[in-house]
Amino acid sequence: MLQELRVGEEVVWFDPETCFWGLGERDKLEALHSCVEDELSREMHALRSSVEVVMLYVNPTDRCNASCPYCYLPAGVKSRGRSMSTGELRRVVEEALDFFGARGVAGSVVFHGSEPLLSRESIFSVIDEYRRELHFGIQTNGLLLTEEDAEFIRSRGVRIGISLDSPDEETNDALRGRGHFRRVSEALSWLSGYEGLSVVTTITRHNQGQLAEMVRFLHSRGVPVCLMNPVRLTQRGSLSLMPEPAEMAASFIRAVDTAIELTGQGRRIVVADFANLLLGITAPSARVLMCDISPCGAGRRFLSVAADGECYPCGEFIGMGEFSGGNIFRRSLPEVIDSRGFARVRARRVEQIEGCSTCPVRNVCGAPCPAELHSSGGSMHRRSHYCEFYLRVIEHAFRVVLRGDLWHVLRRSALREKFSL
Amino acid sequence: SENEREICFRYECRYRESPF
């Protein structure tokens, strides 16, 4: 039975289980739904129930050269200052390679942080050794990036995400540290137009009104993809920075529409978090980011390896011992993935969460994030701190489809039609 | 004509491969 959803002045009919929906005569939509429901149910079951790790996030070091107030890593982890040797890093990558190879998967390894470029020599050495067998990525604050690094990254096809929180130097540097804005601006000039480049903006109450301006800034510097993530409230330091969900949603929607407008003028820029929600209502199993699927990708599609070798379902869980799956230097990846801590996270489903179980768009937002909810006191089986934000942005995703802007966000060449009315 | 508009479709991954 389809449910009525209001999108501005329009009414669409939606199935929360399969994310089937349509605009038009209800009886006609119900008839089409009954024809495709079984197939879509199988698709959603495969998407939500399978455990197939295709990516490892690896922190080569605990150390960081920044002190962002909202960092999700516990201070105790960063201060211990552990770094993997090149040999240890190679062992981790070989474990990943064996694991992916046995499953016929072209897997990915993303060097994450703290700050991975503090281990530049090790990660570049490993990338050069294994780049024909694995996809590599680096997520960096950008402070240590040199022009030579940028050339290495481009020439090896390494994906790189750089943190930048504001198009305004003062706002950015208040969050990211003095000099950060200028260093990253310079790095963007070296990587301008590189298709593997993305910029990650953490949304806080300090920059929540600047998101559309941020999209224009990044577009002018040749950035093809930006991620705009509400600050995770995993550590106490981020609580006072929490954006106001309704205000953030309005600003985020303006940023999305700015990206659509600029893309329509020629050169593409995408707000990835929005594109993923849009996939949730148009091609749910083709989603790229895993936070808005329930259960999320933690311990199911990816896992995170801390600098001491301890494995966690996601970087957000690093330091929470009860979720550790064991140490990669002593346990195999299948054993890690089968661990009790990982299984706990995989067991979190929107159907069991009060407030989500009856929400029509529960399978579009996924109610992130379990680590954030667990660490901010109480059970992870609660609805998202940003529920109101997601409801408003998902409504906008419907609006974008209804006004004909879908292909100004998604790439048609990557998708295939299953059916249409 | 606006009132009679019909939209209903579904896509999947065709398989550079990423939809964004």
Coordinates of C-alpha atoms in Angstrom, one line a residue:
Chain A
M1 CA 0.0 0.0 0.0
L2 CA 1.5 3.3 -1.1
Q3 CA 1.6 6.2 1.4
E4 CA 0.8 9.8 0.6
L5 CA 3.7 12.2 0.8
R6 CA 3.4 16.0 0.3
V7 CA 6.1 17.7 -1.7
G8 CA 5.2 21.4 -1.6
E9 CA 1.9 21.7 -3.5
E10 CA 2.2 18.2 -5.0
V11 CA 1.3 14.8 -3.6
V12 CA 3.4 11.7 -4.4
W13 CA 2.7 8.1 -3.5
F14 CA 5.5 6.3 -1.8
D15 CA 6.4 2.8 -0.5
P16 CA 8.7 3.1 2.5
E17 CA 9.9 -0.5 2.1
T18 CA 11.1 -0.4 -1.5
C19 CA 11.3 3.4 -2.0
F20 CA 9.0 3.0 -5.1
W21 CA 7.2 6.2 -5.7
G22 CA 5.3 8.2 -8.3
L23 CA 3.3 11.3 -9.1
G24 CA 0.0 10.7 -10.8
E25 CA -3.2 8.6 -10.5
R26 CA -3.0 6.5 -7.3
D27 CA -4.7 3.4 -8.8
K28 CA -2.3 3.4 -11.8
L29 CA 0.7 3.7 -9.5
E30 CA -0.6 0.9 -7.2
A31 CA -1.0 -1.4 -10.2
L32 CA 2.6 -0.7 -11.3
H33 CA 3.8 -1.1 -7.8
S34 CA 2.2 -4.5 -7.4
C35 CA 4.0 -5.6 -10.7
V36 CA 7.5 -4.6 -9.5
E37 CA 7.2 -5.0 -5.7
D38 CA 8.7 -8.5 -5.5
E39 CA 11.7 -7.5 -7.6
L40 CA 12.3 -4.2 -5.7
S41 CA 12.0 -6.1 -2.3
R42 CA 14.7 -8.5 -3.4
E43 CA 16.9 -5.5 -4.5
M44 CA 16.4 -3.8 -1.1
H45 CA 17.1 -7.0 0.8
A46 CA 20.4 -7.5 -1.1
L47 CA 21.3 -3.9 -0.5
R48 CA 20.5 -4.0 3.2
S49 CA 21.4 -7.5 4.3
S50 CA 24.6 -8.5 2.6
V51 CA 28.0 -8.2 4.2
E52 CA 30.6 -7.5 1.6
V53 CA 33.5 -5.3 2.6
V54 CA 34.9 -3.5 -0.4
M55 CA 36.9 -0.7 1.3
L56 CA 39.4 -0.3 4.1
Y57 CA 40.0 3.0 5.8
V58 CA 43.5 2.9 7.2
N59 CA 45.0 5.4 9.6
P60 CA 48.7 5.2 9.1
T61 CA 49.3 7.4 12.2
D62 CA 47.5 8.6 15.3
R63 CA 49.3 11.9 15.0
C64 CA 47.8 15.1 13.6
N65 CA 49.1 18.5 12.9
A66 CA 45.8 20.2 13.5
S67 CA 43.5 20.4 16.4
C68 CA 40.0 20.8 15.0
P69 CA 37.5 21.3 17.8
Y70 CA 35.0 18.7 16.4
C71 CA 37.5 15.9 15.7
Y72 CA 35.8 12.5 16.1
L73 CA 38.9 10.8 17.3
P74 CA 39.3 10.6 21.0
A75 CA 42.1 12.8 22.4
G76 CA 43.6 9.7 24.0
V77 CA 44.1 8.1 20.6
K78 CA 45.8 11.1 19.0
S79 CA 48.0 11.8 22.0
R80 CA 49.5 8.2 22.0
G81 CA 51.3 9.2 18.8
R82 CA 51.5 5.7 17.3
S83 CA 52.5 5.4 13.6
M84 CA 52.7 2.3 11.4
S85 CA 56.0 1.5 9.9
T86 CA 56.2 1.1 6.1
G87 CA 56.4 -2.6 6.7
E88 CA 53.3 -2.7 8.9
L89 CA 51.4 -0.5 6.4
R90 CA 52.4 -2.9 3.6
R91 CA 51.1 -5.9 5.7
V92 CA 47.7 -4.2 6.2
V93 CA 47.5 -3.5 2.4
E94 CA 48.5 -7.1 1.6
E95 CA 45.8 -8.3 4.0
A96 CA 43.3 -6.2 2.1
L97 CA 44.6 -7.3 -1.2
D98 CA 44.3 -11.0 -0.3
F99 CA 40.8 -10.5 1.2
F100 CA 39.5 -8.6 -1.9
G101 CA 41.3 -11.0 -4.3
A102 CA 39.7 -14.1 -2.8
R103 CA 36.3 -12.5 -3.4
G104 CA 36.9 -11.2 -6.8
V105 CA 36.4 -7.6 -5.7
A106 CA 38.3 -4.6 -7.0
G107 CA 38.7 -3.1 -3.5
S108 CA 39.8 0.3 -2.2
V109 CA 42.1 1.5 0.5
V110 CA 41.7 5.0 1.8
F111 CA 44.4 6.6 4.0
H112 CA 42.5 8.5 6.6
G113 CA 43.3 10.3 9.8
S114 CA 44.4 11.9 12.1
E115 CA 46.6 13.2 9.3
P116 CA 47.9 10.6 6.8
L117 CA 50.4 12.9 5.1
L118 CA 52.4 12.8 8.3
S119 CA 53.3 9.3 7.0
R120 CA 53.7 10.5 3.4
E121 CA 56.7 8.4 2.6
S122 CA 55.0 5.2 3.7
I123 CA 51.7 5.7 2.0
F124 CA 53.3 6.9 -1.3
S125 CA 55.5 3.9 -1.3
V126 CA 52.6 1.5 -0.7
I127 CA 50.5 3.3 -3.4
D128 CA 53.3 2.9 -6.0
E129 CA 53.7 -0.8 -5.1
Y130 CA 50.0 -1.8 -5.2
R131 CA 48.2 0.8 -7.4
R132 CA 47.6 -1.6 -10.2
E133 CA 45.7 -3.9 -7.9
L134 CA 43.8 -1.6 -5.6
H135 CA 42.0 1.8 -5.7
F136 CA 43.6 4.3 -3.4
G137 CA 42.4 7.4 -1.7
I138 CA 43.7 10.0 0.8
Q139 CA 41.7 12.1 3.1
T140 CA 43.8 15.0 4.3
N141 CA 43.5 18.4 6.1
G142 CA 45.7 19.7 3.2
L143 CA 48.2 21.5 5.4
L144 CA 51.2 19.3 4.4
L145 CA 50.3 18.9 0.7
T146 CA 53.0 20.0 -1.7
E147 CA 52.8 20.7 -5.5
E148 CA 55.0 17.5 -5.9
D149 CA 52.4 15.5 -3.8
A150 CA 49.6 16.8 -6.1
E151 CA 51.5 15.7 -9.2
F152 CA 52.0 12.2 -7.6
I153 CA 48.3 12.0 -6.7
R154 CA 47.2 13.0 -10.2
S155 CA 49.6 10.8 -12.0
R156 CA 48.7 7.7 -10.0
G157 CA 44.9 8.3 -10.2
V158 CA 44.6 8.5 -6.4
R159 CA 41.4 10.0 -5.1
I160 CA 41.9 12.9 -2.7
G161 CA 39.6 14.6 -0.3
I162 CA 40.7 17.8 1.3
S163 CA 39.0 19.5 4.3
L164 CA 37.8 23.1 4.0
D165 CA 35.0 24.6 6.1
S166 CA 34.4 28.0 4.7
P167 CA 35.0 30.3 1.7
D168 CA 35.8 32.9 4.3
E169 CA 39.4 32.7 5.6
E170 CA 38.6 33.9 9.1
T171 CA 35.7 31.5 9.6
N172 CA 37.6 28.6 8.2
D173 CA 40.8 29.3 10.2
A174 CA 38.9 29.7 13.4
L175 CA 37.8 26.1 13.0
R176 CA 40.8 24.6 11.1
G177 CA 43.7 26.6 12.4
R178 CA 45.6 29.7 11.3
G179 CA 46.9 29.5 7.8
H180 CA 44.7 26.5 6.8
F181 CA 42.6 28.5 4.3
R182 CA 45.6 29.7 2.3
R183 CA 47.3 26.4 2.3
V184 CA 44.2 24.6 1.0
S185 CA 43.5 27.3 -1.6
E186 CA 47.0 26.8 -2.9
A187 CA 46.5 23.0 -2.9
L188 CA 43.3 23.4 -4.9
S189 CA 45.1 25.4 -7.5
W190 CA 47.4 22.4 -8.1
L191 CA 44.5 19.9 -8.2
S192 CA 42.0 22.1 -10.1
G193 CA 39.9 20.1 -12.5
Y194 CA 41.3 16.7 -11.3
E195 CA 38.4 14.3 -11.4
G196 CA 39.5 12.5 -8.3
L197 CA 39.4 15.6 -6.1
S198 CA 36.7 16.3 -3.5
V199 CA 36.4 18.8 -0.7
V200 CA 34.9 17.9 2.6
T201 CA 33.1 20.6 4.5
T202 CA 32.0 19.9 8.1
I203 CA 28.9 21.9 8.8
T204 CA 28.8 23.6 12.2
R205 CA 26.9 26.5 13.6
H206 CA 29.8 28.8 12.5
N207 CA 29.5 28.0 8.8
Q208 CA 25.9 26.7 8.4
G209 CA 24.8 29.9 6.5
Q210 CA 27.7 29.9 4.1
L211 CA 27.1 26.6 2.1
A212 CA 25.9 28.1 -1.2
E213 CA 28.8 30.6 -1.2
M214 CA 31.0 27.6 -0.5
V215 CA 29.7 25.8 -3.6
R216 CA 30.4 28.9 -5.8
F217 CA 33.9 29.2 -4.2
L218 CA 34.7 25.5 -4.9
H219 CA 33.2 25.6 -8.4
S220 CA 35.4 28.6 -9.3
R221 CA 38.5 26.5 -8.3
G222 CA 37.6 23.5 -10.4
V223 CA 36.4 21.2 -7.6
P224 CA 34.0 18.6 -9.1
V225 CA 32.6 17.1 -5.9
C226 CA 32.0 18.5 -2.4
L227 CA 30.7 16.7 0.6
M228 CA 28.9 18.8 3.2
N229 CA 28.6 16.8 6.4
P230 CA 26.8 17.9 9.5
V231 CA 29.3 17.7 12.3
R232 CA 29.3 14.3 14.0
L233 CA 28.6 14.7 17.7
T234 CA 30.8 11.7 18.6
Q235 CA 33.2 13.6 20.8
R236 CA 32.2 16.1 23.5
G237 CA 34.0 19.0 21.8
S238 CA 31.6 19.0 18.9
L239 CA 28.4 19.4 21.0
S240 CA 28.7 23.2 21.3
L241 CA 29.2 23.4 17.5
M242 CA 26.1 21.6 16.5
P243 CA 24.2 23.4 13.7
E244 CA 20.5 24.2 14.0
P245 CA 18.9 21.5 11.9
A246 CA 16.2 23.6 10.2
E247 CA 18.6 26.5 9.4
M248 CA 21.2 24.1 8.2
A249 CA 18.6 22.4 5.9
A250 CA 17.6 25.7 4.3
S251 CA 21.2 26.6 3.7
F252 CA 22.1 23.1 2.4
I253 CA 19.1 23.3 0.0
R254 CA 20.4 26.7 -1.3
A255 CA 23.8 25.1 -1.8
V256 CA 22.3 22.2 -3.7
D257 CA 20.3 24.6 -6.0
T258 CA 23.5 26.6 -6.5
A259 CA 25.3 23.5 -7.6
I260 CA 22.5 22.6 -10.0
E261 CA 22.5 26.1 -11.4
L262 CA 26.3 26.1 -12.0
T263 CA 26.2 22.6 -13.5
G264 CA 23.4 23.7 -15.9
Q265 CA 25.8 26.4 -17.1
G266 CA 28.4 23.9 -18.1
R267 CA 31.0 22.7 -15.6
R268 CA 29.7 20.1 -13.2
I269 CA 29.8 20.4 -9.4
V270 CA 27.9 18.0 -7.1
V271 CA 27.0 18.1 -3.4
A272 CA 27.7 14.4 -2.8
D273 CA 25.6 14.0 0.3
F274 CA 22.5 15.3 -1.6
A275 CA 23.3 13.2 -4.7
N276 CA 23.3 10.1 -2.5
L277 CA 19.9 11.0 -1.0
L278 CA 18.6 11.6 -4.5
L279 CA 19.8 8.1 -5.4
G280 CA 17.9 6.8 -2.4
I281 CA 14.6 7.7 -4.2
T282 CA 15.7 7.0 -7.8
A283 CA 18.3 4.2 -7.7
P284 CA 18.6 3.0 -4.1
S285 CA 21.1 0.2 -4.7
A286 CA 23.4 2.5 -6.7
R287 CA 24.2 4.6 -3.7
V288 CA 27.8 5.5 -3.3
L289 CA 27.9 6.7 0.3
M290 CA 26.8 4.2 3.0
C291 CA 25.7 6.4 5.9
D292 CA 22.1 6.7 4.7
I293 CA 21.5 3.0 4.2
S294 CA 20.1 1.0 7.1
P295 CA 22.1 -0.8 8.3
C296 CA 24.9 1.6 7.3
G297 CA 28.2 0.5 5.7
A298 CA 30.1 0.2 9.0
G299 CA 31.5 -3.3 9.3
R300 CA 29.4 -4.3 6.3
R301 CA 30.8 -2.5 3.3
F302 CA 33.9 -1.0 4.9
L303 CA 35.9 -1.1 8.1
S304 CA 38.5 1.2 9.7
V305 CA 42.0 0.2 10.8
A306 CA 43.6 2.4 13.5
A307 CA 47.3 3.1 13.6
D308 CA 47.8 0.3 16.3
G309 CA 46.1 -2.2 14.0
E310 CA 42.8 -2.3 15.9
C311 CA 39.9 -2.7 13.5
Y312 CA 36.6 -0.8 14.0
P313 CA 33.4 -0.9 12.0
C314 CA 34.0 2.7 11.0
G315 CA 36.4 5.5 11.9
E316 CA 33.7 7.0 14.1
F317 CA 34.0 4.0 16.5
I318 CA 37.8 4.3 16.9
G319 CA 38.7 4.1 20.6
M320 CA 35.4 2.5 21.6
G321 CA 36.8 -0.9 22.6
E322 CA 33.5 -2.7 22.8
F323 CA 33.2 -2.3 19.0
S324 CA 36.7 -3.4 18.1
G325 CA 36.9 -6.5 15.9
G326 CA 40.4 -7.3 16.9
N327 CA 43.8 -6.4 15.6
I328 CA 44.7 -6.9 11.9
F329 CA 48.2 -8.0 12.9
R330 CA 46.7 -10.9 14.9
R331 CA 43.3 -11.7 13.4
S332 CA 42.2 -12.3 9.8
L333 CA 39.8 -9.9 8.2
P334 CA 37.0 -12.4 8.0
E335 CA 37.4 -13.0 11.8
V336 CA 37.3 -9.2 12.4
I337 CA 34.2 -8.8 10.3
D338 CA 32.5 -11.7 12.1
S339 CA 33.3 -10.2 15.5
R340 CA 30.5 -9.4 18.0
G341 CA 31.3 -5.6 17.9
F342 CA 30.9 -5.5 14.2
A343 CA 27.7 -7.6 14.3
R344 CA 26.2 -5.2 16.9
V345 CA 26.5 -2.3 14.4
R346 CA 25.1 -4.4 11.5
A347 CA 22.1 -5.2 13.6
R348 CA 20.9 -1.6 13.8
R349 CA 17.9 -1.3 11.5
V350 CA 15.5 1.6 11.2
E351 CA 12.5 -0.7 11.7
Q352 CA 13.6 -1.1 15.4
I353 CA 14.0 2.7 16.1
E354 CA 11.2 4.6 17.7
G355 CA 10.2 7.5 15.5
C356 CA 11.9 5.9 12.5
S357 CA 9.9 2.7 12.3
T358 CA 6.8 4.6 11.1
C359 CA 8.6 7.3 9.1
P360 CA 8.0 6.9 5.4
V361 CA 11.5 7.9 4.3
R362 CA 13.3 5.7 6.8
N363 CA 15.1 3.8 4.0
V364 CA 16.2 7.0 2.4
C365 CA 17.9 8.6 5.4
G366 CA 19.0 5.5 7.3
A367 CA 19.0 7.5 10.7
P368 CA 22.8 8.1 11.0
C369 CA 25.0 7.8 12.9
P370 CA 25.2 4.8 15.3
A371 CA 28.6 5.8 16.7
E372 CA 27.4 9.4 17.3
L373 CA 24.3 8.2 19.0
H374 CA 26.1 5.6 21.1
S375 CA 28.8 8.0 22.3
S376 CA 26.4 10.9 23.0
G377 CA 24.8 8.9 25.8
G378 CA 22.6 5.9 25.5
S379 CA 21.6 3.5 22.8
M380 CA 22.5 3.6 19.1
H381 CA 18.9 2.5 18.5
R382 CA 17.6 6.1 18.5
R383 CA 16.7 8.4 15.6
S384 CA 19.3 10.8 14.2
H385 CA 20.2 14.0 15.9
Y386 CA 19.7 15.6 12.5
C387 CA 16.3 14.0 11.7
E388 CA 14.7 17.3 10.9
F389 CA 17.5 18.2 8.5
Y390 CA 17.1 14.9 6.6
L391 CA 13.3 15.2 6.3
R392 CA 13.7 18.7 4.7
V393 CA 16.5 17.7 2.4
I394 CA 14.8 14.5 1.3
E395 CA 11.6 16.5 0.5
H396 CA 13.9 18.7 -1.7
A397 CA 15.2 15.6 -3.4
F398 CA 11.6 14.9 -4.5
R399 CA 11.3 18.5 -5.6
V400 CA 14.5 18.2 -7.7
V401 CA 13.0 15.2 -9.6
L402 CA 9.6 16.9 -10.0
R403 CA 11.1 20.0 -11.5
G404 CA 13.3 18.0 -14.0
D405 CA 16.8 18.6 -12.5
L406 CA 17.7 14.9 -11.8
W407 CA 20.5 14.8 -14.5
H408 CA 22.0 18.0 -13.2
V409 CA 22.9 16.1 -10.1
L410 CA 23.4 12.4 -11.2
R411 CA 25.3 11.1 -14.2
R412 CA 22.9 9.3 -16.5
S413 CA 25.7 7.4 -18.2
A414 CA 26.2 5.4 -14.9
L415 CA 22.6 4.4 -14.5
R416 CA 20.2 2.0 -16.3
E417 CA 16.4 2.3 -16.3
K418 CA 14.6 -0.6 -14.5
F419 CA 11.1 0.7 -15.4
S420 CA 9.1 3.9 -15.9
L421 CA 5.5 4.8 -16.3
Chain B
S1 CA -1.9 19.3 -18.2
E2 CA 0.1 20.1 -15.1
N3 CA -2.5 18.3 -13.0
E4 CA -2.3 15.1 -15.1
R5 CA 1.5 14.9 -15.0
E6 CA 2.8 11.4 -14.3
I7 CA 6.3 10.6 -13.0
C8 CA 7.3 7.1 -11.9
F9 CA 10.6 5.4 -12.6
R10 CA 13.5 3.5 -11.1
Y11 CA 17.2 3.2 -12.1
E12 CA 20.0 0.8 -11.1
C13 CA 23.7 0.8 -11.6
R14 CA 24.5 0.3 -15.3
Y15 CA 27.5 -1.8 -14.5
R16 CA 33.7 6.1 -14.3
E17 CA 31.0 3.9 -12.9
S18 CA 29.9 6.2 -10.1
P19 CA 26.5 8.0 -10.6
F20 CA 28.1 11.2 -9.2

